């Protein structure tokens, strides 16, 4: 199965866009999850958990998710996972709120997200 990365992290795009199909989108964390959900409705399958890592959705603006490049019939398990992830992320973001970060912190979060997705790709 060939990987397809959806991300709002420019470092992930720069690192993997020549090796994998990458959709780099300048959108919010929650919008990344919604975009992934739309792809799952088209028959893609989740290959990484949308809430992977120990960073809560309201603690970082960056998210990268790997889905299958190929499409098939709707994968109900993938759909349930992404829907639950959207609900969970929405709770964190709307109840606790997004934090504001300086440029150094944003760079750190980009590197953390790149590392998380890189570890998934190695496996």
mmCIF file of N, CA and C in Angstrom:
data_model
loop_
_atom_site.group_PDB
_atom_site.id
_atom_site.type_symbol
_atom_site.label_atom_id
_atom_site.label_comp_id
_atom_site.label_asym_id
_atom_site.label_seq_id
_atom_site.Cartn_x
_atom_site.Cartn_y
_atom_site.Cartn_z
ATOM 1 N N UNK A 1 0.840 -1.180 0.000
ATOM 2 C CA UNK A 1 0.000 0.000 0.000
ATOM 3 C C UNK A 1 0.886 1.245 0.000
ATOM 4 N N UNK A 2 0.627 2.157 -0.874
ATOM 5 C CA UNK A 2 1.414 3.370 -0.979
ATOM 6 C C UNK A 2 0.818 4.447 -0.083
ATOM 7 N N UNK A 3 1.701 5.171 0.574
ATOM 8 C CA UNK A 3 1.257 6.195 1.494
ATOM 9 C C UNK A 3 0.883 7.496 0.796
ATOM 10 N N UNK A 4 -0.006 8.209 1.433
ATOM 11 C CA UNK A 4 -0.499 9.501 0.981
ATOM 12 C C UNK A 4 -0.558 10.355 2.243
ATOM 13 N N UNK A 5 0.197 11.441 2.276
ATOM 14 C CA UNK A 5 0.292 12.270 3.472
ATOM 15 C C UNK A 5 -0.543 13.528 3.296
ATOM 16 N N UNK A 6 -1.320 13.815 4.314
ATOM 17 C CA UNK A 6 -2.078 15.059 4.368
ATOM 18 C C UNK A 6 -1.515 15.851 5.540
ATOM 19 N N UNK A 7 -1.130 17.098 5.283
ATOM 20 C CA UNK A 7 -0.446 17.874 6.313
ATOM 21 C C UNK A 7 -0.684 19.367 6.150
ATOM 22 N N UNK A 8 -0.547 20.062 7.254
ATOM 23 C CA UNK A 8 -0.496 21.520 7.218
ATOM 24 C C UNK A 8 0.884 21.995 7.679
ATOM 25 N N UNK A 9 1.833 21.074 7.687
ATOM 26 C CA UNK A 9 3.190 21.347 8.150
ATOM 27 C C UNK A 9 4.127 21.474 6.938
ATOM 28 N N UNK A 10 4.675 22.659 6.722
ATOM 29 C CA UNK A 10 5.561 22.832 5.559
ATOM 30 C C UNK A 10 6.819 21.962 5.601
ATOM 31 N N UNK A 11 7.302 21.616 6.796
ATOM 32 C CA UNK A 11 8.486 20.751 6.886
ATOM 33 C C UNK A 11 8.186 19.337 6.394
ATOM 34 N N UNK A 12 6.993 18.834 6.697
ATOM 35 C CA UNK A 12 6.598 17.499 6.219
ATOM 36 C C UNK A 12 6.500 17.527 4.700
ATOM 37 N N UNK A 13 5.896 18.561 4.171
ATOM 38 C CA UNK A 13 5.782 18.686 2.720
ATOM 39 C C UNK A 13 7.166 18.712 2.068
ATOM 40 N N UNK A 14 8.046 19.541 2.607
ATOM 41 C CA UNK A 14 9.395 19.665 2.044
ATOM 42 C C UNK A 14 10.159 18.346 2.108
ATOM 43 N N UNK A 15 10.019 17.630 3.205
ATOM 44 C CA UNK A 15 10.772 16.385 3.407
ATOM 45 C C UNK A 15 10.258 15.227 2.557
ATOM 46 N N UNK A 16 8.948 15.126 2.367
ATOM 47 C CA UNK A 16 8.380 13.916 1.763
ATOM 48 C C UNK A 16 7.680 14.104 0.413
ATOM 49 N N UNK A 17 7.585 15.327 -0.099
ATOM 50 C CA UNK A 17 6.785 15.516 -1.316
ATOM 51 C C UNK A 17 7.361 14.854 -2.555
ATOM 52 N N UNK A 18 8.630 14.498 -2.545
ATOM 53 C CA UNK A 18 9.195 13.809 -3.707
ATOM 54 C C UNK A 18 9.085 12.293 -3.594
ATOM 55 N N UNK A 19 8.869 11.814 -2.376
ATOM 56 C CA UNK A 19 8.798 10.370 -2.147
ATOM 57 C C UNK A 19 7.357 9.849 -2.096
ATOM 58 N N UNK A 20 6.447 10.690 -1.629
ATOM 59 C CA UNK A 20 5.045 10.299 -1.454
ATOM 60 C C UNK A 20 4.128 11.359 -2.047
ATOM 61 N N UNK A 21 2.895 10.972 -2.257
ATOM 62 C CA UNK A 21 1.877 11.959 -2.585
ATOM 63 C C UNK A 21 1.630 12.736 -1.300
ATOM 64 N N UNK A 22 1.724 14.065 -1.367
ATOM 65 C CA UNK A 22 1.515 14.916 -0.191
ATOM 66 C C UNK A 22 0.549 16.030 -0.553
ATOM 67 N N UNK A 23 -0.509 16.149 0.237
ATOM 68 C CA UNK A 23 -1.377 17.314 0.139
ATOM 69 C C UNK A 23 -0.965 18.248 1.265
ATOM 70 N N UNK A 24 -0.307 19.350 0.892
ATOM 71 C CA UNK A 24 0.080 20.363 1.868
ATOM 72 C C UNK A 24 -0.941 21.477 1.802
ATOM 73 N N UNK A 25 -1.623 21.683 2.912
ATOM 74 C CA UNK A 25 -2.720 22.631 2.964
ATOM 75 C C UNK A 25 -2.472 23.673 4.043
ATOM 76 N N UNK A 26 -2.713 24.908 3.733
ATOM 77 C CA UNK A 26 -2.548 25.981 4.722
ATOM 78 C C UNK A 26 -3.879 26.167 5.448
ATOM 79 N N UNK A 27 -4.181 25.183 6.309
ATOM 80 C CA UNK A 27 -5.441 25.154 7.040
ATOM 81 C C UNK A 27 -5.159 24.796 8.502
ATOM 82 N N UNK A 28 -6.182 24.879 9.323
ATOM 83 C CA UNK A 28 -6.032 24.594 10.746
ATOM 84 C C UNK A 28 -5.944 23.093 11.020
ATOM 85 N N UNK A 29 -5.578 22.777 12.238
ATOM 86 C CA UNK A 29 -5.493 21.387 12.718
ATOM 87 C C UNK A 29 -6.817 20.661 12.468
ATOM 88 N N UNK A 30 -7.908 21.258 12.923
ATOM 89 C CA UNK A 30 -9.217 20.600 12.787
ATOM 90 C C UNK A 30 -9.601 20.466 11.313
ATOM 91 N N UNK A 31 -9.225 21.437 10.502
ATOM 92 C CA UNK A 31 -9.522 21.351 9.068
ATOM 93 C C UNK A 31 -8.726 20.236 8.404
ATOM 94 N N UNK A 32 -7.536 19.944 8.889
ATOM 95 C CA UNK A 32 -6.776 18.794 8.381
ATOM 96 C C UNK A 32 -7.567 17.522 8.630
ATOM 97 N N UNK A 33 -8.083 17.370 9.851
ATOM 98 C CA UNK A 33 -8.870 16.172 10.173
ATOM 99 C C UNK A 33 -10.127 16.085 9.315
ATOM 100 N N UNK A 34 -10.777 17.202 9.090
ATOM 101 C CA UNK A 34 -11.977 17.201 8.242
ATOM 102 C C UNK A 34 -11.631 16.848 6.798
ATOM 103 N N UNK A 35 -10.497 17.310 6.317
ATOM 104 C CA UNK A 35 -10.024 16.976 4.969
ATOM 105 C C UNK A 35 -9.751 15.473 4.860
ATOM 106 N N UNK A 36 -9.127 14.920 5.899
ATOM 107 C CA UNK A 36 -8.876 13.474 5.944
ATOM 108 C C UNK A 36 -10.209 12.723 5.913
ATOM 109 N N UNK A 37 -11.169 13.187 6.705
ATOM 110 C CA UNK A 37 -12.493 12.551 6.707
ATOM 111 C C UNK A 37 -13.096 12.535 5.301
ATOM 112 N N UNK A 38 -12.979 13.646 4.591
ATOM 113 C CA UNK A 38 -13.514 13.712 3.224
ATOM 114 C C UNK A 38 -12.821 12.701 2.319
ATOM 115 N N UNK A 39 -11.519 12.518 2.502
ATOM 116 C CA UNK A 39 -10.781 11.527 1.713
ATOM 117 C C UNK A 39 -11.227 10.099 2.062
ATOM 118 N N UNK A 40 -11.508 9.863 3.318
ATOM 119 C CA UNK A 40 -11.986 8.539 3.735
ATOM 120 C C UNK A 40 -13.334 8.248 3.086
ATOM 121 N N UNK A 41 -14.183 9.261 2.980
ATOM 122 C CA UNK A 41 -15.469 9.086 2.296
ATOM 123 C C UNK A 41 -15.270 8.709 0.830
ATOM 124 N N UNK A 42 -14.138 9.085 0.269
ATOM 125 C CA UNK A 42 -13.830 8.742 -1.126
ATOM 126 C C UNK A 42 -13.193 7.362 -1.266
ATOM 127 N N UNK A 43 -12.958 6.665 -0.126
ATOM 128 C CA UNK A 43 -12.435 5.306 -0.185
ATOM 129 C C UNK A 43 -11.006 5.122 0.296
ATOM 130 N N UNK A 44 -10.373 6.182 0.765
ATOM 131 C CA UNK A 44 -9.030 6.043 1.338
ATOM 132 C C UNK A 44 -9.157 5.430 2.727
ATOM 133 N N UNK A 45 -8.064 4.855 3.224
ATOM 134 C CA UNK A 45 -8.045 4.210 4.530
ATOM 135 C C UNK A 45 -6.984 4.874 5.404
ATOM 136 N N UNK A 46 -7.294 5.070 6.675
ATOM 137 C CA UNK A 46 -6.318 5.627 7.608
ATOM 138 C C UNK A 46 -5.166 4.652 7.803
ATOM 139 N N UNK A 47 -3.939 5.165 7.750
ATOM 140 C CA UNK A 47 -2.766 4.348 8.032
ATOM 141 C C UNK A 47 -2.078 4.787 9.319
ATOM 142 N N UNK A 48 -2.371 6.015 9.770
ATOM 143 C CA UNK A 48 -1.885 6.479 11.078
ATOM 144 C C UNK A 48 -3.071 7.047 11.840
ATOM 145 N N UNK A 49 -2.995 6.980 13.148
ATOM 146 C CA UNK A 49 -4.082 7.524 13.955
ATOM 147 C C UNK A 49 -4.031 9.049 13.894
ATOM 148 N N UNK A 50 -5.167 9.685 13.681
ATOM 149 C CA UNK A 50 -5.197 11.148 13.558
ATOM 150 C C UNK A 50 -4.773 11.900 14.817
ATOM 151 N N UNK A 51 -4.829 11.262 15.973
ATOM 152 C CA UNK A 51 -4.424 11.920 17.216
ATOM 153 C C UNK A 51 -3.163 11.285 17.793
ATOM 154 N N UNK A 52 -2.291 10.814 16.920
ATOM 155 C CA UNK A 52 -1.052 10.181 17.369
ATOM 156 C C UNK A 52 -0.167 11.184 18.092
ATOM 157 N N UNK A 53 0.668 10.679 18.964
ATOM 158 C CA UNK A 53 1.559 11.539 19.735
ATOM 159 C C UNK A 53 0.895 11.975 21.028
ATOM 160 N N UNK A 54 1.663 12.566 21.883
ATOM 161 C CA UNK A 54 1.142 12.962 23.195
ATOM 162 C C UNK A 54 0.785 14.447 23.252
ATOM 163 N N UNK A 55 0.805 15.126 22.112
ATOM 164 C CA UNK A 55 0.469 16.545 22.073
ATOM 165 C C UNK A 55 -1.024 16.679 21.786
ATOM 166 N N UNK A 56 -1.703 17.384 22.670
ATOM 167 C CA UNK A 56 -3.145 17.586 22.520
ATOM 168 C C UNK A 56 -3.432 18.520 21.344
ATOM 169 N N UNK A 57 -4.621 18.370 20.732
ATOM 170 C CA UNK A 57 -4.961 19.195 19.564
ATOM 171 C C UNK A 57 -4.889 20.705 19.793
ATOM 172 N N UNK A 58 -5.111 21.157 21.011
ATOM 173 C CA UNK A 58 -5.043 22.594 21.276
ATOM 174 C C UNK A 58 -3.621 23.059 21.609
ATOM 175 N N UNK A 59 -2.672 22.136 21.609
ATOM 176 C CA UNK A 59 -1.291 22.471 21.979
ATOM 177 C C UNK A 59 -0.365 22.618 20.789
ATOM 178 N N UNK A 60 -0.845 22.376 19.598
ATOM 179 C CA UNK A 60 -0.034 22.529 18.393
ATOM 180 C C UNK A 60 -0.934 22.890 17.217
ATOM 181 N N UNK A 61 -0.458 23.706 16.319
ATOM 182 C CA UNK A 61 -1.250 24.010 15.133
ATOM 183 C C UNK A 61 -1.005 23.040 13.968
ATOM 184 N N UNK A 62 -0.050 22.101 14.123
ATOM 185 C CA UNK A 62 0.349 21.241 13.004
ATOM 186 C C UNK A 62 -0.121 19.805 13.172
ATOM 187 N N UNK A 63 -0.557 19.230 12.046
ATOM 188 C CA UNK A 63 -0.994 17.836 12.057
ATOM 189 C C UNK A 63 -0.704 17.221 10.705
ATOM 190 N N UNK A 64 -0.164 16.020 10.746
ATOM 191 C CA UNK A 64 0.072 15.228 9.536
ATOM 192 C C UNK A 64 -0.539 13.858 9.748
ATOM 193 N N UNK A 65 -1.222 13.370 8.734
ATOM 194 C CA UNK A 65 -1.894 12.071 8.793
ATOM 195 C C UNK A 65 -1.558 11.312 7.518
ATOM 196 N N UNK A 66 -1.333 10.019 7.656
ATOM 197 C CA UNK A 66 -1.073 9.185 6.484
ATOM 198 C C UNK A 66 -2.308 8.348 6.200
ATOM 199 N N UNK A 67 -2.715 8.369 4.943
ATOM 200 C CA UNK A 67 -3.822 7.533 4.477
ATOM 201 C C UNK A 67 -3.326 6.730 3.279
ATOM 202 N N UNK A 68 -4.138 5.772 2.864
ATOM 203 C CA UNK A 68 -3.775 4.986 1.684
ATOM 204 C C UNK A 68 -3.886 5.854 0.441
ATOM 205 N N UNK A 69 -3.005 5.617 -0.503
ATOM 206 C CA UNK A 69 -3.088 6.332 -1.774
ATOM 207 C C UNK A 69 -4.222 5.752 -2.622
ATOM 208 N N UNK A 70 -4.368 4.446 -2.516
ATOM 209 C CA UNK A 70 -5.409 3.764 -3.268
ATOM 210 C C UNK A 70 -6.763 3.962 -2.590
ATOM 211 N N UNK A 71 -7.797 3.897 -3.411
ATOM 212 C CA UNK A 71 -9.152 3.957 -2.864
ATOM 213 C C UNK A 71 -9.832 2.611 -3.045
ATOM 214 N N UNK A 72 -10.786 2.373 -2.193
ATOM 215 C CA UNK A 72 -11.574 1.152 -2.226
ATOM 216 C C UNK A 72 -12.965 1.526 -1.730
ATOM 217 N N UNK A 73 -13.677 0.580 -1.201
ATOM 218 C CA UNK A 73 -14.966 0.893 -0.608
ATOM 219 C C UNK A 73 -14.739 1.638 0.705
ATOM 220 N N UNK A 74 -15.763 2.290 1.177
ATOM 221 C CA UNK A 74 -15.673 3.048 2.418
ATOM 222 C C UNK A 74 -15.236 2.143 3.569
ATOM 223 N N UNK A 75 -14.145 2.521 4.230
ATOM 224 C CA UNK A 75 -13.634 1.775 5.372
ATOM 225 C C UNK A 75 -14.292 2.342 6.635
ATOM 226 N N UNK A 76 -15.235 1.596 7.180
ATOM 227 C CA UNK A 76 -16.026 2.053 8.322
ATOM 228 C C UNK A 76 -15.141 2.311 9.542
ATOM 229 N N UNK A 77 -14.141 1.459 9.772
ATOM 230 C CA UNK A 77 -13.267 1.658 10.923
ATOM 231 C C UNK A 77 -12.504 2.983 10.804
ATOM 232 N N UNK A 78 -11.975 3.277 9.615
ATOM 233 C CA UNK A 78 -11.283 4.548 9.400
ATOM 234 C C UNK A 78 -12.230 5.724 9.622
ATOM 235 N N UNK A 79 -13.444 5.582 9.131
ATOM 236 C CA UNK A 79 -14.429 6.652 9.288
ATOM 237 C C UNK A 79 -14.757 6.891 10.760
ATOM 238 N N UNK A 80 -14.934 5.824 11.514
ATOM 239 C CA UNK A 80 -15.242 5.961 12.939
ATOM 240 C C UNK A 80 -14.080 6.615 13.683
ATOM 241 N N UNK A 81 -12.858 6.217 13.360
ATOM 242 C CA UNK A 81 -11.682 6.785 14.029
ATOM 243 C C UNK A 81 -11.555 8.273 13.724
ATOM 244 N N UNK A 82 -11.716 8.666 12.464
ATOM 245 C CA UNK A 82 -11.557 10.080 12.120
ATOM 246 C C UNK A 82 -12.688 10.911 12.710
ATOM 247 N N UNK A 83 -13.900 10.384 12.704
ATOM 248 C CA UNK A 83 -15.020 11.133 13.298
ATOM 249 C C UNK A 83 -14.801 11.332 14.792
ATOM 250 N N UNK A 84 -14.371 10.276 15.493
ATOM 251 C CA UNK A 84 -14.079 10.395 16.930
ATOM 252 C C UNK A 84 -12.939 11.380 17.173
ATOM 253 N N UNK A 85 -11.958 11.373 16.299
ATOM 254 C CA UNK A 85 -10.817 12.283 16.430
ATOM 255 C C UNK A 85 -11.240 13.735 16.244
ATOM 256 N N UNK A 86 -12.129 13.975 15.309
ATOM 257 C CA UNK A 86 -12.638 15.331 15.087
ATOM 258 C C UNK A 86 -13.397 15.819 16.318
ATOM 259 N N UNK A 87 -14.231 14.963 16.881
ATOM 260 C CA UNK A 87 -14.983 15.328 18.083
ATOM 261 C C UNK A 87 -14.025 15.638 19.238
ATOM 262 N N UNK A 88 -13.033 14.782 19.426
ATOM 263 C CA UNK A 88 -12.058 14.982 20.504
ATOM 264 C C UNK A 88 -11.271 16.272 20.293
ATOM 265 N N UNK A 89 -10.783 16.495 19.092
ATOM 266 C CA UNK A 89 -10.022 17.706 18.798
ATOM 267 C C UNK A 89 -10.883 18.943 19.008
ATOM 268 N N UNK A 90 -12.114 18.870 18.563
ATOM 269 C CA UNK A 90 -13.034 20.000 18.718
ATOM 270 C C UNK A 90 -13.264 20.332 20.193
ATOM 271 N N UNK A 91 -13.397 19.303 21.022
ATOM 272 C CA UNK A 91 -13.563 19.528 22.467
ATOM 273 C C UNK A 91 -12.364 20.265 23.039
ATOM 274 N N UNK A 92 -11.169 19.813 22.717
ATOM 275 C CA UNK A 92 -9.957 20.463 23.230
ATOM 276 C C UNK A 92 -9.845 21.899 22.742
ATOM 277 N N UNK A 93 -10.060 22.092 21.460
ATOM 278 C CA UNK A 93 -9.868 23.419 20.876
ATOM 279 C C UNK A 93 -10.946 24.399 21.344
ATOM 280 N N UNK A 94 -12.193 23.961 21.380
ATOM 281 C CA UNK A 94 -13.268 24.877 21.750
ATOM 282 C C UNK A 94 -13.396 25.090 23.250
ATOM 283 N N UNK A 95 -13.090 24.097 24.056
ATOM 284 C CA UNK A 95 -13.196 24.263 25.508
ATOM 285 C C UNK A 95 -11.965 24.942 26.089
ATOM 286 N N UNK A 96 -10.804 24.567 25.618
ATOM 287 C CA UNK A 96 -9.565 25.102 26.171
ATOM 288 C C UNK A 96 -9.056 26.261 25.317
ATOM 289 N N UNK A 97 -9.295 26.179 24.036
ATOM 290 C CA UNK A 97 -8.872 27.238 23.126
ATOM 291 C C UNK A 97 -7.498 26.997 22.540
ATOM 292 N N UNK A 98 -7.267 27.602 21.394
ATOM 293 C CA UNK A 98 -5.948 27.551 20.766
ATOM 294 C C UNK A 98 -5.017 28.512 21.477
ATOM 295 N N UNK A 99 -3.809 28.124 21.593
ATOM 296 C CA UNK A 99 -2.797 28.988 22.187
ATOM 297 C C UNK A 99 -2.114 29.787 21.089
ATOM 298 N N UNK A 100 -1.546 30.896 21.486
ATOM 299 C CA UNK A 100 -0.746 31.706 20.562
ATOM 300 C C UNK A 100 0.718 31.374 20.815
ATOM 301 N N UNK A 101 1.486 31.201 19.736
ATOM 302 C CA UNK A 101 2.878 30.797 19.859
ATOM 303 C C UNK A 101 3.781 31.783 19.142
ATOM 304 N N UNK A 102 5.001 31.921 19.661
ATOM 305 C CA UNK A 102 5.991 32.722 18.970
ATOM 306 C C UNK A 102 6.617 31.866 17.860
ATOM 307 N N UNK A 103 7.402 32.485 17.015
ATOM 308 C CA UNK A 103 7.988 31.780 15.860
ATOM 309 C C UNK A 103 8.863 30.597 16.271
ATOM 310 N N UNK A 104 9.617 30.727 17.348
ATOM 311 C CA UNK A 104 10.464 29.613 17.796
ATOM 312 C C UNK A 104 9.627 28.412 18.203
ATOM 313 N N UNK A 105 8.537 28.655 18.903
ATOM 314 C CA UNK A 105 7.645 27.558 19.307
ATOM 315 C C UNK A 105 7.008 26.904 18.090
ATOM 316 N N UNK A 106 6.589 27.714 17.129
ATOM 317 C CA UNK A 106 5.990 27.157 15.914
ATOM 318 C C UNK A 106 6.984 26.262 15.181
ATOM 319 N N UNK A 107 8.238 26.685 15.112
ATOM 320 C CA UNK A 107 9.272 25.859 14.476
ATOM 321 C C UNK A 107 9.448 24.547 15.232
ATOM 322 N N UNK A 108 9.426 24.610 16.557
ATOM 323 C CA UNK A 108 9.539 23.394 17.373
ATOM 324 C C UNK A 108 8.389 22.438 17.086
ATOM 325 N N UNK A 109 7.174 22.963 16.989
ATOM 326 C CA UNK A 109 6.019 22.106 16.717
ATOM 327 C C UNK A 109 6.086 21.483 15.324
ATOM 328 N N UNK A 110 6.625 22.209 14.372
ATOM 329 C CA UNK A 110 6.821 21.648 13.027
ATOM 330 C C UNK A 110 7.770 20.454 13.098
ATOM 331 N N UNK A 111 8.852 20.596 13.848
ATOM 332 C CA UNK A 111 9.848 19.530 13.977
ATOM 333 C C UNK A 111 9.255 18.316 14.697
ATOM 334 N N UNK A 112 8.463 18.554 15.731
ATOM 335 C CA UNK A 112 7.830 17.447 16.459
ATOM 336 C C UNK A 112 6.896 16.679 15.532
ATOM 337 N N UNK A 113 6.054 17.389 14.780
ATOM 338 C CA UNK A 113 5.132 16.732 13.851
ATOM 339 C C UNK A 113 5.900 15.965 12.772
ATOM 340 N N UNK A 114 6.966 16.556 12.260
ATOM 341 C CA UNK A 114 7.810 15.887 11.265
ATOM 342 C C UNK A 114 8.391 14.604 11.842
ATOM 343 N N UNK A 115 8.840 14.645 13.074
ATOM 344 C CA UNK A 115 9.395 13.473 13.733
ATOM 345 C C UNK A 115 8.342 12.384 13.919
ATOM 346 N N UNK A 116 7.154 12.763 14.350
ATOM 347 C CA UNK A 116 6.080 11.783 14.534
ATOM 348 C C UNK A 116 5.735 11.075 13.234
ATOM 349 N N UNK A 117 5.579 11.834 12.172
ATOM 350 C CA UNK A 117 5.197 11.218 10.907
ATOM 351 C C UNK A 117 6.371 10.431 10.321
ATOM 352 N N UNK A 118 7.586 10.903 10.565
ATOM 353 C CA UNK A 118 8.768 10.178 10.103
ATOM 354 C C UNK A 118 8.890 8.810 10.768
ATOM 355 N N UNK A 119 8.584 8.750 12.058
ATOM 356 C CA UNK A 119 8.606 7.464 12.760
ATOM 357 C C UNK A 119 7.560 6.509 12.210
ATOM 358 N N UNK A 120 6.417 7.017 11.829
ATOM 359 C CA UNK A 120 5.370 6.171 11.234
ATOM 360 C C UNK A 120 5.798 5.645 9.870
ATOM 361 N N UNK A 121 6.453 6.489 9.105
ATOM 362 C CA UNK A 121 6.903 6.073 7.767
ATOM 363 C C UNK A 121 7.973 5.000 7.864
ATOM 364 N N UNK A 122 8.875 5.108 8.844
ATOM 365 C CA UNK A 122 9.931 4.098 9.019
ATOM 366 C C UNK A 122 9.359 2.724 9.307
ATOM 367 N N UNK A 123 8.212 2.672 9.984
ATOM 368 C CA UNK A 123 7.602 1.392 10.335
ATOM 369 C C UNK A 123 6.940 0.821 9.122
#
